[in-house]
């Protein structure tokens, strides 16, 4: 590994930052049309570039990142930059459209759908949705209205049965259903979450946090905690909110390839670190401070006016484990929430918080993107595989997000932990890696769209086959229709993950994507 630069204050960490805002559309065109490497490198800031080039401001940008046998990988960077520029351009329209969609969906649902709305309008009794109230449901919640646990009630009702149900195993349907429902519930506001946890799940709601996200520069990292009981709890559950449907910044984070490297540990996704409040790409040296193992105490970190997720959760978790002496904790999340769910204990290990990690029961993620490279996976496997596996990564069929960021020789993003893969018949198979790990390409294109047709047909009939609990509403069917064009996006919705937990059957044969 190359030595650190003086600009990094002799810090030994390296980084790669892809910033679509640093270059223009003209720079992209110059590269696409004329292969102008200096224009292309305007979007990139990396310590490797600084070290290997003799003129970082001129035309000599011939690092291994740009030239030689890895030149084809520039197209991966290019696609990331283009996608994130498009998302940045449409960020505000997406936000406004999301507000409109959320309002209209709640207007219909609060008034008994279209006919009920017309009736209430005629009689002057229209119920106006109030954002942030316990009746205002997110777009993700509108896709799938289920809020009750399937078989997970046993976790809160019988202490003896709860001990059995708490075993962190792939076949533990009760615990996995609880984690998936908690991951879905994390998309809601604090009032909805509190109501569901207390009155539907009969568990103890601890708190809801809206934390500072250094990538988005706003309070947008959301997480809630619950215990199975208010006193002498068996477990504590931490659930992170995932990628919101109409949040361009969330999707941009999933398509970001920026990383920060820690010697002897590996590369970590920079956007996810920022979401936990562990650094700022504008000042890369902040990652060094937050990630160095000797800097684990709250007394030595810089004062921040914003609340950050990692430090807030670490403090609260330590307090809860002191209060509930016999409790263990579970971390879960869907999509971006899944990335934060595995990253949180990863940083605990890096900070040598072994007293907390000894209380880890399990990590369950659903549709989770990659958070680092193979070296990071090897580092964490030593803590998550012994004496029994504690990290389980669930992937449904053609879901695009678990195939991000792109896995190739340049970026080396790799999943780790055991993958529980479900095909579109909800048949499960334990695998090291989901099929079609990078999603894009002609090889799987036909099967992806054929599968989307089947998912639409299944969505229209599943309520008659499996029962009314599984009936899909018009908004979910609309998402299935969109899946005919963008199958990887529609497959990411929570409906199929909930169905996978409840209908999944183990398969002993090799499965295709269909």
PDB file of N, CA, C and O in Angstrom, residues 3-11 14 47 50-51:
ATOM      1  N   UNK A   3       2.191   5.042   0.731  1.00  0.00           N
ATOM      2  CA  UNK A   3       2.242   5.819   1.955  1.00  0.00           C
ATOM      3  C   UNK A   3       1.247   6.958   1.899  1.00  0.00           C
ATOM      4  O   UNK A   3       0.856   7.431   0.857  1.00  0.00           O
ATOM      5  N   UNK A   4       0.886   7.451   3.071  1.00  0.00           N
ATOM      6  CA  UNK A   4      -0.102   8.512   3.155  1.00  0.00           C
ATOM      7  C   UNK A   4       0.495   9.830   2.728  1.00  0.00           C
ATOM      8  O   UNK A   4       1.692  10.044   2.746  1.00  0.00           O
ATOM      9  N   UNK A   5      -0.380  10.754   2.354  1.00  0.00           N
ATOM     10  CA  UNK A   5       0.070  12.059   1.912  1.00  0.00           C
ATOM     11  C   UNK A   5       0.115  13.036   3.060  1.00  0.00           C
ATOM     12  O   UNK A   5      -0.525  12.877   4.085  1.00  0.00           O
ATOM     13  N   UNK A   6       0.898  14.081   2.871  1.00  0.00           N
ATOM     14  CA  UNK A   6       0.973  15.116   3.892  1.00  0.00           C
ATOM     15  C   UNK A   6      -0.359  15.835   4.043  1.00  0.00           C
ATOM     16  O   UNK A   6      -0.692  16.341   5.115  1.00  0.00           O
ATOM     17  N   UNK A   7      -1.135  15.872   2.951  1.00  0.00           N
ATOM     18  CA  UNK A   7      -2.430  16.533   3.018  1.00  0.00           C
ATOM     19  C   UNK A   7      -3.389  15.817   3.958  1.00  0.00           C
ATOM     20  O   UNK A   7      -4.379  16.383   4.398  1.00  0.00           O
ATOM     21  N   UNK A   8      -3.112  14.563   4.275  1.00  0.00           N
ATOM     22  CA  UNK A   8      -3.944  13.794   5.199  1.00  0.00           C
ATOM     23  C   UNK A   8      -3.419  13.849   6.619  1.00  0.00           C
ATOM     24  O   UNK A   8      -3.803  13.067   7.464  1.00  0.00           O
ATOM     25  N   UNK A   9      -2.502  14.775   6.874  1.00  0.00           N
ATOM     26  CA  UNK A   9      -1.929  14.924   8.210  1.00  0.00           C
ATOM     27  C   UNK A   9      -1.330  13.623   8.723  1.00  0.00           C
ATOM     28  O   UNK A   9      -1.462  13.257   9.887  1.00  0.00           O
ATOM     29  N   UNK A  10      -0.650  12.902   7.801  1.00  0.00           N
ATOM     30  CA  UNK A  10       0.014  11.645   8.118  1.00  0.00           C
ATOM     31  C   UNK A  10      -0.952  10.542   8.542  1.00  0.00           C
ATOM     32  O   UNK A  10      -0.555   9.564   9.137  1.00  0.00           O
ATOM     33  N   UNK A  11      -2.224  10.719   8.263  1.00  0.00           N
ATOM     34  CA  UNK A  11      -3.177   9.652   8.544  1.00  0.00           C
ATOM     35  C   UNK A  11      -2.924   8.516   7.557  1.00  0.00           C
ATOM     36  O   UNK A  11      -2.628   8.742   6.398  1.00  0.00           O
ATOM     37  N   UNK A  14      -6.940   5.588   3.432  1.00  0.00           N
ATOM     38  CA  UNK A  14      -7.093   6.019   2.047  1.00  0.00           C
ATOM     39  C   UNK A  14      -8.577   6.105   1.706  1.00  0.00           C
ATOM     40  O   UNK A  14      -9.421   5.498   2.375  1.00  0.00           O
ATOM     41  N   UNK A  47      -6.887   9.615  -2.562  1.00  0.00           N
ATOM     42  CA  UNK A  47      -5.503   9.683  -2.085  1.00  0.00           C
ATOM     43  C   UNK A  47      -4.576   8.943  -3.027  1.00  0.00           C
ATOM     44  O   UNK A  47      -3.418   9.327  -3.199  1.00  0.00           O
ATOM     45  N   UNK A  50      -3.527  11.241  -5.746  1.00  0.00           N
ATOM     46  CA  UNK A  50      -2.564  12.233  -5.278  1.00  0.00           C
ATOM     47  C   UNK A  50      -1.169  11.641  -5.170  1.00  0.00           C
ATOM     48  O   UNK A  50      -0.172  12.293  -5.435  1.00  0.00           O
ATOM     49  N   UNK A  51      -1.097  10.360  -4.789  1.00  0.00           N
ATOM     50  CA  UNK A  51       0.198   9.749  -4.562  1.00  0.00           C
ATOM     51  C   UNK A  51       0.873   9.294  -5.844  1.00  0.00           C
ATOM     52  O   UNK A  51       2.085   9.374  -5.980  1.00  0.00           O
TER      53      UNK A  51
END
